[in-house]
Amino acid sequence: MSAIKLRTLEGGTTTVDGAALDAIGAALRGKVLAEGAPGYDEARTIWNAMIDRKPGVIIRCQGAADVVQAIRFAAAHKLLVAVRGGGHNIAGNAVCDGGLVVDLSQMKSVRVDPTSKRAWVEPGATLADLDKETQAFGLVLPTGINSTTGVAGLTLGGGFGWITRKFGLTIDNLISADVVTADGSLVRASANKNKDLFWALRGGGGNFGVVTTFEFRLHKLGPQVLAGLVVHPFDDAAPVLKEYRRIARSAPDELTCWVVMRKAPPLPFLPTEWYGREVLVLAMCYSGGVKKGEKAMAELRSIGKPIADVVGPTPFVGWQQVFDPLLTPGVRNYWKSHDFVNLSDEAIDILLDAVPKLPGPECEIFIGHVGGVAGRVGKKATAFPQRHSHFVMNVHTRWREAAADQSFIIWTRKLFDAATPYAAGTAYVNFMPADEVDRVERAYGPNYRRLAKAKRRYDPSNLFRMNQNIQPVSD
Ligand SMILES: Cc1cc2nc3c(=O)[nH]c(=O)nc-3n(C[C@H](O)[C@H](O)[C@H](O)COP(=O)(O)OP(=O)(O)OC[C@H]3O[C@@H](n4cnc5c(N)ncnc54)[C@H](O)[C@@H]3O)c2cc1C
């Protein structure tokens, strides 16, 4: 290869000569990709089309040994490093301009042991990869609601979705992780080994090293679950949302119901006159038997006069993909998120006022429903502190034209600011856009200092800084 000028950790540049690049290439099972190489553009393209970065070099890893080589190479040359899992992060931390991207997207193995109900998952696997393997044995791991999301980044930030209230956050089911730390060693973190690292990995993001294998505890569920959508006219949104709030607060752990407010997409079960008009959707899933689910969902399904109710037994793998068509890659995105312990009348008024003013047809407001088992884990038991939040608002603004960036971003920030007085003040790091660096310390609240100490121990030079960054501190 020819010599390449690469960005350093300190913000300068260094020239890495061709011999050094050839040597690392020869040591890998994977590939070194420079600009123009086949696969380079695919490896630098991530879910959020707002992010268009050109790494100086990409190392496409095929296994843990490649990751060790890549990190030692980065450390030796003091390079700016980004680590790419599923490439879904809204802030774009999977890629960097001018530096080295450690691309894990080809490491997709998922191995399930149905007897011990465990899965070993590589960091390039998506939720769809994981669900297909686990559901073949009637087993599940609680993760997120969009099947193209990467298991790796989702897990390291916490991870919640349709079955979290019954089985906990994704991190609550992590048994161990193999991690390549900043000095290029491969270590295992678990309840017995490197306990401080294991604690920090469960919510602390990619700050502490590169995870090459996750070991998870699985649960029995599926292949069929009771799940589906109940669609209401937006004119009825206020009473529907208030009834929803009452029922959701005391719902059994098995019952999860998220709210989506947006212009109706052309769903085949909706009368066509509703296409493009504002609706409120209750999206529900029961983590148990279908008959018990029918009883548990009856009250939610009896609210108001819905336009459509398409709740029924459905394959869990399919349900995990139900929102994929609304969350496709390649669109410009800006998100803002709040945690709520309760949805006050004031918060509801603000959200309902915003829906008819959403700035584009692909924009939407999600209200995630958490709590349950995930809410009963201690705040300090893992690095993920916001166990108290019951509802998570996520404003998804999506648009196609670069010229519209500022107007969509400003609109979203205004809604976020209006809702701030009624929110819990904490934040989910996995939903934070790139401009929220000042929110990281508050997001971790009582756990930040312990995280900063773990950071000093495992990554004192802050090699892993393309993330919601935790700064290493001294005692
Ligand atoms: C459409 C959409 C829907 C979503 N829905 C949910 C949801 O329902 N529930 C939920 O909890 N979250 C959800 N998320 C948020 C999601 O959890 C985060 O975007 C997460 O960061 C994605 O992980 P990834 O591996 O795909 O991302 P990447 O962008 O590849 O990585 C995210 C961060 O993790 C780091 N990282 C990735 N892999 C590793 C590794 N192996 N070792 C160390 N660091 C690593 C990266 O460097 C980066 O900082 C959603 C996101 C999107 C875009």
Short mmCIF file of C-alpha atoms and ligand atoms in Angstrom, two decimals:
data_model
loop_
_atom_site.label_atom_id
_atom_site.label_comp_id
_atom_site.label_asym_id
_atom_site.label_seq_id
_atom_site.Cartn_x
_atom_site.Cartn_y
_atom_site.Cartn_z
CA MET A 1 0.00 0.00 0.00
CA SER A 2 1.04 3.62 -0.35
CA ALA A 3 1.74 5.74 2.71
CA ILE A 4 -1.38 7.39 4.24
CA LYS A 5 -1.71 10.58 6.26
CA LEU A 6 -3.87 9.78 9.28
CA ARG A 7 -5.45 11.88 12.01
CA THR A 8 -3.99 11.48 15.48
CA LEU A 9 -5.65 11.44 18.88
CA GLU A 10 -4.28 14.92 19.60
CA GLY A 11 -5.92 16.36 16.48
CA GLY A 12 -2.79 16.53 14.28
CA THR A 13 -1.76 14.17 11.50
CA THR A 14 0.87 11.48 11.09
CA THR A 15 2.04 9.67 7.97
CA VAL A 16 1.95 5.90 8.26
CA ASP A 17 4.29 4.37 5.70
CA GLY A 18 3.35 1.67 3.22
CA ALA A 19 5.49 -0.98 4.94
CA ALA A 20 3.58 -0.53 8.22
CA LEU A 21 0.25 -0.79 6.39
CA ASP A 22 1.40 -3.89 4.49
CA ALA A 23 2.57 -5.47 7.75
CA ILE A 24 -0.77 -4.97 9.49
CA GLY A 25 -2.59 -6.19 6.36
CA ALA A 26 -0.52 -9.40 6.38
CA ALA A 27 -1.23 -9.97 10.08
CA LEU A 28 -5.02 -9.82 9.66
CA ARG A 29 -7.68 -12.34 8.65
CA GLY A 30 -9.68 -9.27 7.56
CA LYS A 31 -8.70 -6.35 5.32
CA VAL A 32 -7.18 -2.90 5.44
CA LEU A 33 -9.30 -0.54 3.33
CA ALA A 34 -8.05 2.85 2.18
CA GLU A 35 -10.13 5.39 0.26
CA GLY A 36 -11.14 4.00 -3.13
CA ALA A 37 -10.77 0.33 -2.12
CA PRO A 38 -13.75 -1.97 -2.78
CA GLY A 39 -15.86 -1.99 0.40
CA TYR A 40 -14.50 1.34 1.72
CA ASP A 41 -17.68 3.31 1.04
CA GLU A 42 -19.92 0.57 2.40
CA ALA A 43 -17.83 0.42 5.58
CA ARG A 44 -17.99 4.19 6.18
CA THR A 45 -21.74 4.53 5.49
CA ILE A 46 -23.91 4.37 8.57
CA TRP A 47 -27.63 4.50 9.37
CA ASN A 48 -27.90 8.28 9.81
CA ALA A 49 -27.31 9.98 6.45
CA MET A 50 -26.33 13.19 8.27
CA ILE A 51 -22.98 11.53 8.93
CA ASP A 52 -20.66 11.53 5.91
CA ARG A 53 -17.14 10.95 7.26
CA LYS A 54 -14.06 9.76 5.41
CA PRO A 55 -11.81 7.63 7.60
CA GLY A 56 -8.11 7.59 6.66
CA VAL A 57 -8.14 3.84 6.90
CA ILE A 58 -10.63 1.11 7.85
CA ILE A 59 -9.65 -2.24 9.35
CA ARG A 60 -12.40 -4.76 8.58
CA CYS A 61 -11.97 -7.30 11.35
CA GLN A 62 -12.86 -10.98 11.07
CA GLY A 63 -12.17 -11.97 14.67
CA ALA A 64 -10.77 -10.99 18.07
CA ALA A 65 -7.17 -11.38 16.85
CA ASP A 66 -7.82 -8.75 14.16
CA VAL A 67 -9.24 -6.40 16.77
CA VAL A 68 -6.11 -6.87 18.91
CA GLN A 69 -3.93 -6.06 15.87
CA ALA A 70 -6.03 -3.00 15.00
CA ILE A 71 -5.93 -1.55 18.51
CA ARG A 72 -2.16 -2.14 18.85
CA PHE A 73 -1.66 -0.45 15.48
CA ALA A 74 -3.80 2.51 16.57
CA ALA A 75 -1.97 2.81 19.90
CA ALA A 76 1.48 2.56 18.27
CA HIS A 77 0.68 5.39 15.84
CA LYS A 78 -1.47 7.36 18.36
CA LEU A 79 -4.37 7.38 15.88
CA LEU A 80 -7.87 8.73 16.29
CA VAL A 81 -10.03 5.59 16.51
CA ALA A 82 -13.71 4.89 15.92
CA VAL A 83 -15.30 1.49 16.51
CA ARG A 84 -18.15 0.37 14.29
CA GLY A 85 -20.67 -2.23 15.45
CA GLY A 86 -24.07 -2.10 13.71
CA GLY A 87 -23.47 1.53 12.63
CA HIS A 88 -26.86 2.70 13.97
CA ASN A 89 -25.76 5.30 16.47
CA ILE A 90 -27.54 8.58 15.78
CA ALA A 91 -24.48 10.61 16.83
CA GLY A 92 -22.34 8.89 14.17
CA ASN A 93 -19.69 7.67 16.60
CA ALA A 94 -19.05 4.53 14.54
CA VAL A 95 -16.95 6.52 12.06
CA CYS A 96 -14.37 9.31 12.20
CA ASP A 97 -12.82 11.69 9.68
CA GLY A 98 -9.20 10.96 8.81
CA GLY A 99 -8.55 8.40 11.57
CA LEU A 100 -8.83 4.62 11.87
CA VAL A 101 -12.19 2.82 11.90
CA VAL A 102 -12.18 -0.59 13.54
CA ASP A 103 -15.04 -2.14 11.58
CA LEU A 104 -16.68 -5.09 13.34
CA SER A 105 -19.64 -5.38 10.97
CA GLN A 106 -18.40 -8.66 9.42
CA MET A 107 -18.17 -10.38 12.83
CA LYS A 108 -21.76 -11.64 12.91
CA SER A 109 -21.65 -15.03 14.57
CA VAL A 110 -24.45 -15.88 17.05
CA ARG A 111 -24.12 -19.23 18.85
CA VAL A 112 -26.98 -20.43 21.04
CA ASP A 113 -26.84 -23.21 23.62
CA PRO A 114 -30.50 -24.13 24.18
CA THR A 115 -29.65 -26.29 27.21
CA SER A 116 -27.97 -23.61 29.29
CA LYS A 117 -30.12 -20.90 27.59
CA ARG A 118 -27.07 -18.85 26.65
CA ALA A 119 -25.93 -17.04 23.51
CA TRP A 120 -22.46 -15.93 22.42
CA VAL A 121 -22.79 -12.99 20.07
CA GLU A 122 -20.16 -11.21 17.97
CA PRO A 123 -20.31 -7.40 17.73
CA GLY A 124 -21.35 -7.11 14.08
CA ALA A 125 -24.60 -9.03 14.65
CA THR A 126 -27.85 -7.10 14.29
CA LEU A 127 -30.98 -7.67 16.35
CA ALA A 128 -32.41 -9.55 13.34
CA ASP A 129 -29.40 -11.93 13.32
CA LEU A 130 -29.80 -12.53 17.04
CA ASP A 131 -33.58 -13.05 16.95
CA LYS A 132 -33.38 -15.58 14.11
CA GLU A 133 -30.85 -17.71 16.00
CA THR A 134 -32.49 -17.51 19.43
CA GLN A 135 -36.06 -17.98 18.17
CA ALA A 136 -35.05 -21.20 16.43
CA PHE A 137 -34.96 -22.57 20.00
CA GLY A 138 -37.93 -20.62 21.38
CA LEU A 139 -35.56 -18.33 23.26
CA VAL A 140 -35.21 -14.53 23.41
CA LEU A 141 -32.91 -11.77 24.57
CA PRO A 142 -34.57 -8.43 25.41
CA THR A 143 -33.17 -5.84 22.98
CA GLY A 144 -34.62 -2.95 20.92
CA ILE A 145 -37.49 -2.42 18.51
CA ASN A 146 -35.67 -2.00 15.18
CA SER A 147 -34.13 -5.17 13.83
CA THR A 148 -31.30 -3.54 11.87
CA THR A 149 -29.77 -2.06 15.07
CA GLY A 150 -26.43 -3.51 16.18
CA VAL A 151 -26.41 -5.72 19.27
CA ALA A 152 -23.05 -4.23 20.34
CA GLY A 153 -23.80 -0.52 20.70
CA LEU A 154 -27.32 -1.20 21.95
CA THR A 155 -26.01 -3.49 24.70
CA LEU A 156 -23.18 -1.20 25.79
CA GLY A 157 -25.64 1.68 26.30
CA GLY A 158 -28.30 -0.41 28.10
CA GLY A 159 -30.84 -1.75 25.59
CA PHE A 160 -34.62 -1.82 25.92
CA GLY A 161 -37.59 -2.82 23.79
CA TRP A 162 -40.77 -4.89 23.71
CA ILE A 163 -39.88 -7.48 26.36
CA THR A 164 -37.66 -5.48 28.72
CA ARG A 165 -40.34 -5.04 31.36
CA LYS A 166 -40.47 -8.82 31.74
CA PHE A 167 -36.81 -9.79 31.25
CA GLY A 168 -34.81 -6.61 32.09
CA LEU A 169 -32.52 -4.45 30.00
CA THR A 170 -30.14 -6.14 27.57
CA ILE A 171 -27.29 -5.44 30.04
CA ASP A 172 -29.23 -7.13 32.83
CA ASN A 173 -28.81 -10.33 30.81
CA LEU A 174 -25.11 -9.94 30.06
CA ILE A 175 -23.09 -12.75 31.66
CA SER A 176 -19.66 -11.86 30.33
CA ALA A 177 -17.85 -9.93 27.63
CA ASP A 178 -14.49 -10.46 25.93
CA VAL A 179 -12.88 -7.04 25.60
CA VAL A 180 -9.81 -5.71 23.80
CA THR A 181 -8.61 -2.86 26.02
CA ALA A 182 -6.63 0.23 24.97
CA ASP A 183 -3.26 -1.52 25.46
CA GLY A 184 -4.31 -4.24 23.02
CA SER A 185 -4.86 -7.03 25.57
CA LEU A 186 -7.87 -9.30 25.43
CA VAL A 187 -9.59 -9.66 28.82
CA ARG A 188 -12.81 -11.21 30.05
CA ALA A 189 -15.21 -9.20 32.18
CA SER A 190 -17.91 -10.91 34.26
CA ALA A 191 -19.33 -10.96 37.78
CA ASN A 192 -16.12 -12.74 38.88
CA LYS A 193 -13.42 -11.39 36.56
CA ASN A 194 -12.51 -7.72 36.12
CA LYS A 195 -15.64 -6.80 38.05
CA ASP A 196 -15.16 -3.04 37.70
CA LEU A 197 -14.91 -3.40 33.91
CA PHE A 198 -18.02 -5.60 33.84
CA TRP A 199 -19.92 -2.99 35.85
CA ALA A 200 -18.76 -0.16 33.55
CA LEU A 201 -19.55 -2.00 30.31
CA ARG A 202 -23.18 -2.37 31.37
CA GLY A 203 -24.31 1.11 30.30
CA GLY A 204 -20.96 2.90 29.93
CA GLY A 205 -20.90 2.56 26.13
CA GLY A 206 -17.75 1.91 24.11
CA ASN A 207 -15.54 3.86 26.54
CA PHE A 208 -13.57 0.94 27.96
CA GLY A 209 -12.50 -1.21 25.05
CA VAL A 210 -13.76 -3.17 22.07
CA VAL A 211 -16.09 -6.04 22.93
CA THR A 212 -15.39 -9.02 20.67
CA THR A 213 -17.95 -11.43 22.18
CA PHE A 214 -21.00 -10.90 24.38
CA GLU A 215 -22.33 -13.82 26.44
CA PHE A 216 -26.05 -13.45 27.24
CA ARG A 217 -28.66 -15.23 29.36
CA LEU A 218 -31.76 -16.10 27.28
CA HIS A 219 -35.42 -16.61 28.21
CA LYS A 220 -38.23 -18.76 26.90
CA LEU A 221 -40.72 -16.90 24.70
CA GLY A 222 -42.25 -17.40 21.26
CA PRO A 223 -42.17 -18.30 18.46
CA GLN A 224 -45.67 -16.70 18.65
CA VAL A 225 -46.45 -13.72 20.88
CA LEU A 226 -49.57 -11.63 21.23
CA ALA A 227 -48.70 -8.24 19.75
CA GLY A 228 -50.00 -5.58 17.39
CA LEU A 229 -51.13 -2.03 16.76
CA VAL A 230 -54.25 -0.11 17.76
CA VAL A 231 -54.59 3.08 15.70
CA HIS A 232 -56.59 6.06 16.99
CA PRO A 233 -57.60 9.32 15.28
CA PHE A 234 -55.34 12.10 16.53
CA ASP A 235 -58.43 14.13 17.53
CA ASP A 236 -58.91 11.62 20.37
CA ALA A 237 -55.25 11.68 21.39
CA ALA A 238 -55.68 13.54 24.71
CA PRO A 239 -58.18 11.14 26.35
CA VAL A 240 -56.47 8.11 24.79
CA LEU A 241 -53.06 9.15 26.09
CA LYS A 242 -54.40 9.84 29.59
CA GLU A 243 -56.08 6.42 29.74
CA TYR A 244 -52.91 4.85 28.36
CA ARG A 245 -50.88 6.54 31.10
CA ARG A 246 -53.18 5.17 33.82
CA ILE A 247 -53.14 1.61 32.46
CA ALA A 248 -49.42 1.58 31.65
CA ARG A 249 -48.47 2.68 35.17
CA SER A 250 -49.95 -0.45 36.73
CA ALA A 251 -49.51 -2.89 33.83
CA PRO A 252 -48.10 -6.33 34.63
CA ASP A 253 -44.44 -6.84 33.72
CA GLU A 254 -45.49 -8.96 30.74
CA LEU A 255 -47.38 -6.08 29.11
CA THR A 256 -45.54 -3.37 27.20
CA CYS A 257 -47.22 -0.64 25.19
CA TRP A 258 -45.38 2.10 23.31
CA VAL A 259 -47.05 5.14 21.75
CA VAL A 260 -46.25 6.51 18.31
CA MET A 261 -47.70 9.80 17.07
CA ARG A 262 -47.20 10.82 13.44
CA LYS A 263 -48.86 11.09 10.05
CA ALA A 264 -50.28 7.68 9.16
CA PRO A 265 -48.13 5.77 6.68
CA PRO A 266 -49.99 3.76 4.00
CA LEU A 267 -50.53 0.70 6.18
CA PRO A 268 -52.61 -1.92 4.33
CA PHE A 269 -55.06 -2.36 7.24
CA LEU A 270 -55.93 1.38 7.44
CA PRO A 271 -58.76 2.88 5.39
CA THR A 272 -57.01 4.89 2.66
CA GLU A 273 -58.62 8.17 3.74
CA TRP A 274 -56.39 8.02 6.83
CA TYR A 275 -53.12 7.93 4.90
CA GLY A 276 -51.13 11.07 5.67
CA ARG A 277 -53.40 12.19 8.53
CA GLU A 278 -52.20 12.39 12.14
CA VAL A 279 -52.82 9.32 14.24
CA LEU A 280 -51.89 7.98 17.65
CA VAL A 281 -50.76 4.35 17.61
CA LEU A 282 -50.65 2.08 20.65
CA ALA A 283 -48.08 -0.63 19.87
CA MET A 284 -48.33 -3.49 22.34
CA CYS A 285 -46.67 -6.80 23.05
CA TYR A 286 -47.26 -9.44 25.75
CA SER A 287 -44.25 -11.42 27.02
CA GLY A 288 -46.16 -14.55 27.93
CA GLY A 289 -48.93 -16.88 26.74
CA VAL A 290 -51.39 -15.62 24.13
CA LYS A 291 -54.51 -16.32 26.27
CA LYS A 292 -53.17 -14.44 29.27
CA GLY A 293 -52.10 -11.68 26.91
CA GLU A 294 -55.67 -11.30 25.58
CA LYS A 295 -56.87 -10.61 29.12
CA ALA A 296 -54.00 -8.28 29.99
CA MET A 297 -54.46 -6.20 26.82
CA ALA A 298 -58.27 -5.98 26.97
CA GLU A 299 -58.38 -2.67 28.87
CA LEU A 300 -55.83 -0.97 26.57
CA ARG A 301 -57.71 -2.19 23.51
CA SER A 302 -61.03 -0.92 24.87
CA ILE A 303 -59.89 2.72 25.01
CA GLY A 304 -61.84 5.09 22.73
CA LYS A 305 -62.92 4.30 19.17
CA PRO A 306 -59.88 3.11 17.22
CA ILE A 307 -59.66 3.25 13.43
CA ALA A 308 -57.98 -0.16 13.42
CA ASP A 309 -57.02 -2.87 15.89
CA VAL A 310 -54.59 -5.42 14.46
CA VAL A 311 -53.52 -7.15 17.65
CA GLY A 312 -53.18 -10.91 17.38
CA PRO A 313 -50.80 -13.86 17.70
CA THR A 314 -47.76 -13.09 15.58
CA PRO A 315 -44.23 -14.52 15.17
CA PHE A 316 -41.88 -12.72 17.58
CA VAL A 317 -39.21 -12.37 14.86
CA GLY A 318 -41.73 -10.54 12.65
CA TRP A 319 -42.95 -8.31 15.49
CA GLN A 320 -39.34 -7.27 16.15
CA GLN A 321 -39.30 -5.90 12.57
CA VAL A 322 -42.67 -4.17 12.58
CA PHE A 323 -41.21 -0.63 12.73
CA ASP A 324 -38.33 -1.30 10.33
CA PRO A 325 -40.13 0.30 7.34
CA LEU A 326 -40.42 3.59 9.29
CA LEU A 327 -36.79 3.56 10.42
CA THR A 328 -34.95 2.80 7.21
CA PRO A 329 -31.26 3.76 6.82
CA GLY A 330 -30.07 6.49 4.47
CA VAL A 331 -32.32 9.33 5.69
CA ARG A 332 -31.16 12.45 7.56
CA ASN A 333 -32.03 12.15 11.25
CA TYR A 334 -31.89 14.24 14.41
CA TRP A 335 -33.26 12.90 17.69
CA LYS A 336 -33.97 14.36 21.11
CA SER A 337 -35.01 12.26 24.06
CA HIS A 338 -36.29 12.68 27.62
CA ASP A 339 -36.94 10.21 30.43
CA PHE A 340 -40.19 10.58 32.36
CA VAL A 341 -41.05 9.03 35.69
CA ASN A 342 -44.64 9.94 34.93
CA LEU A 343 -46.32 11.66 32.00
CA SER A 344 -47.75 14.81 33.56
CA ASP A 345 -50.76 16.58 32.02
CA GLU A 346 -48.37 19.41 31.08
CA ALA A 347 -46.00 17.01 29.28
CA ILE A 348 -48.92 15.44 27.43
CA ASP A 349 -50.19 18.89 26.36
CA ILE A 350 -46.75 19.80 24.98
CA LEU A 351 -46.41 16.59 22.98
CA LEU A 352 -49.95 16.79 21.62
CA ASP A 353 -49.46 20.40 20.60
CA ALA A 354 -46.30 19.38 18.69
CA VAL A 355 -47.72 16.48 16.64
CA PRO A 356 -49.75 18.54 14.09
CA LYS A 357 -46.66 20.77 13.73
CA LEU A 358 -44.16 17.95 13.05
CA PRO A 359 -41.88 19.43 10.38
CA GLY A 360 -42.03 16.56 7.87
CA PRO A 361 -44.07 13.50 6.90
CA GLU A 362 -41.47 11.05 8.26
CA CYS A 363 -41.17 12.74 11.67
CA GLU A 364 -42.69 11.12 14.72
CA ILE A 365 -42.81 11.12 18.50
CA PHE A 366 -42.27 7.78 20.22
CA ILE A 367 -43.04 7.13 23.87
CA GLY A 368 -41.24 4.00 25.02
CA HIS A 369 -42.64 2.06 27.98
CA VAL A 370 -40.03 0.67 30.39
CA GLY A 371 -40.03 -0.07 34.13
CA GLY A 372 -41.05 -3.56 35.25
CA VAL A 373 -38.08 -5.84 35.95
CA ALA A 374 -35.66 -3.27 34.46
CA GLY A 375 -36.94 -0.66 36.92
CA ARG A 376 -36.35 -2.85 39.96
CA VAL A 377 -32.58 -3.17 39.45
CA GLY A 378 -30.58 -0.82 41.71
CA LYS A 379 -29.37 2.49 40.23
CA LYS A 380 -25.78 1.64 41.05
CA ALA A 381 -25.90 -2.09 40.27
CA THR A 382 -24.78 -1.34 36.71
CA ALA A 383 -23.48 1.84 35.06
CA PHE A 384 -27.01 2.51 33.69
CA PRO A 385 -28.63 4.71 36.36
CA GLN A 386 -32.04 5.75 35.05
CA ARG A 387 -33.95 2.80 36.48
CA HIS A 388 -36.74 5.08 37.72
CA SER A 389 -37.94 6.18 34.31
CA HIS A 390 -41.17 4.63 33.20
CA PHE A 391 -41.60 6.39 29.87
CA VAL A 392 -38.93 7.48 27.37
CA MET A 393 -39.87 10.14 24.84
CA ASN A 394 -37.90 10.04 21.62
CA VAL A 395 -38.54 12.69 18.99
CA HIS A 396 -37.44 11.28 15.64
CA THR A 397 -37.10 14.03 13.09
CA ARG A 398 -36.34 12.63 9.64
CA TRP A 399 -35.92 14.43 6.32
CA ARG A 400 -34.18 14.03 2.95
CA GLU A 401 -32.73 17.44 1.93
CA ALA A 402 -29.45 18.70 3.42
CA ALA A 403 -30.72 22.26 2.95
CA ALA A 404 -33.42 21.56 5.56
CA ASP A 405 -30.98 20.45 8.30
CA GLN A 406 -31.14 23.56 10.45
CA SER A 407 -34.91 23.98 10.39
CA PHE A 408 -35.52 20.35 11.49
CA ILE A 409 -32.85 20.51 14.18
CA ILE A 410 -34.16 23.80 15.59
CA TRP A 411 -37.73 22.49 15.64
CA THR A 412 -36.67 19.39 17.56
CA ARG A 413 -34.63 21.33 20.10
CA LYS A 414 -37.59 23.65 20.79
CA LEU A 415 -39.86 20.71 21.57
CA PHE A 416 -37.17 19.15 23.77
CA ASP A 417 -36.73 22.44 25.68
CA ALA A 418 -40.49 22.85 26.18
CA ALA A 419 -40.74 19.34 27.69
CA THR A 420 -37.62 19.67 29.88
CA PRO A 421 -39.35 21.01 33.05
CA TYR A 422 -41.58 17.90 33.17
CA ALA A 423 -38.86 15.31 32.46
CA ALA A 424 -36.72 13.33 34.91
CA GLY A 425 -33.49 15.07 33.86
CA THR A 426 -31.67 11.82 33.07
CA ALA A 427 -30.98 10.60 29.55
CA TYR A 428 -30.39 7.40 27.61
CA VAL A 429 -26.91 7.69 26.06
CA ASN A 430 -27.92 5.57 23.07
CA PHE A 431 -30.48 8.17 21.99
CA MET A 432 -28.21 11.20 22.34
CA PRO A 433 -27.20 13.12 19.18
CA ALA A 434 -23.65 14.38 18.62
CA ASP A 435 -24.30 17.83 20.10
CA GLU A 436 -25.20 16.55 23.58
CA VAL A 437 -21.65 16.12 24.94
CA ASP A 438 -22.52 18.35 27.90
CA ARG A 439 -25.31 15.93 28.86
CA VAL A 440 -23.08 12.86 29.35
CA GLU A 441 -22.08 13.52 32.96
CA ARG A 442 -25.70 14.22 33.94
CA ALA A 443 -26.86 11.14 32.04
CA TYR A 444 -24.73 8.93 34.28
CA GLY A 445 -25.58 10.93 37.42
CA PRO A 446 -24.41 9.06 40.56
CA ASN A 447 -22.40 6.59 38.46
CA TYR A 448 -20.25 9.08 36.55
CA ARG A 449 -17.35 9.23 38.98
CA ARG A 450 -17.00 5.47 39.21
CA LEU A 451 -17.10 5.30 35.41
CA ALA A 452 -14.39 7.96 35.16
CA LYS A 453 -12.20 5.89 37.48
CA ALA A 454 -12.75 2.75 35.40
CA LYS A 455 -11.91 4.82 32.33
CA ARG A 456 -8.59 5.87 33.90
CA ARG A 457 -7.78 2.23 34.66
CA TYR A 458 -8.71 0.75 31.26
CA ASP A 459 -8.20 3.67 28.86
CA PRO A 460 -6.08 6.40 30.51
CA SER A 461 -5.21 8.10 27.18
CA ASN A 462 -8.88 8.14 26.10
CA LEU A 463 -8.15 6.15 22.95
CA PHE A 464 -11.85 5.24 22.84
CA ARG A 465 -13.28 8.76 22.57
CA MET A 466 -15.67 8.41 19.63
CA ASN A 467 -18.62 7.70 21.94
CA GLN A 468 -20.65 9.52 24.61
CA ASN A 469 -17.30 10.18 26.18
CA ILE A 470 -16.33 9.66 29.80
CA GLN A 471 -13.10 11.47 30.71
CA PRO A 472 -10.52 9.55 32.77
CA VAL A 473 -10.07 11.09 36.25
CA SER A 474 -7.57 10.72 39.04
CA ASP A 475 -8.74 9.87 42.59
C1 LIG B 1 -33.73 3.27 14.16
C2 LIG B 1 -33.19 3.06 15.54
C3 LIG B 1 -33.95 2.41 16.49
C4 LIG B 1 -33.45 2.21 17.78
N1 LIG B 1 -34.22 1.58 18.70
C5 LIG B 1 -33.72 1.33 19.93
C6 LIG B 1 -34.47 0.61 20.89
O1 LIG B 1 -35.59 0.20 20.65
N2 LIG B 1 -33.90 0.37 22.09
C7 LIG B 1 -32.65 0.80 22.41
O2 LIG B 1 -32.20 0.51 23.52
N3 LIG B 1 -31.92 1.50 21.52
C8 LIG B 1 -32.42 1.77 20.30
N4 LIG B 1 -31.69 2.50 19.40
C9 LIG B 1 -30.42 3.08 19.81
C10 LIG B 1 -29.29 2.09 19.64
O3 LIG B 1 -29.24 1.31 20.81
C11 LIG B 1 -27.98 2.86 19.47
O4 LIG B 1 -28.04 3.58 18.26
C12 LIG B 1 -26.77 1.95 19.45
O5 LIG B 1 -25.63 2.75 19.65
C13 LIG B 1 -26.64 1.17 18.18
O6 LIG B 1 -25.60 0.26 18.25
P1 LIG B 1 -24.78 -0.11 16.91
O7 LIG B 1 -23.81 -1.17 17.26
O8 LIG B 1 -25.73 -0.35 15.81
O9 LIG B 1 -24.10 1.28 16.63
P2 LIG B 1 -22.67 1.83 16.26
O10 LIG B 1 -22.96 3.17 15.67
O11 LIG B 1 -21.87 0.90 15.46
O12 LIG B 1 -21.98 1.98 17.66
C14 LIG B 1 -22.54 2.78 18.69
C15 LIG B 1 -21.47 3.13 19.71
O13 LIG B 1 -20.99 1.95 20.33
C16 LIG B 1 -19.60 1.76 20.07
N5 LIG B 1 -19.41 0.34 19.78
C17 LIG B 1 -20.05 -0.40 18.84
N6 LIG B 1 -19.64 -1.67 18.91
C18 LIG B 1 -18.73 -1.73 19.90
C19 LIG B 1 -17.95 -2.78 20.47
N7 LIG B 1 -18.05 -4.02 20.02
N8 LIG B 1 -17.12 -2.49 21.48
C20 LIG B 1 -17.03 -1.23 21.96
N9 LIG B 1 -17.74 -0.21 21.46
C21 LIG B 1 -18.57 -0.46 20.45
C22 LIG B 1 -19.30 2.63 18.88
O14 LIG B 1 -17.97 3.03 18.87
C23 LIG B 1 -20.24 3.79 19.10
O15 LIG B 1 -19.70 4.70 20.01
C24 LIG B 1 -32.16 2.69 18.11
C25 LIG B 1 -31.40 3.36 17.14
C26 LIG B 1 -31.89 3.55 15.87
C27 LIG B 1 -31.09 4.31 14.88
#
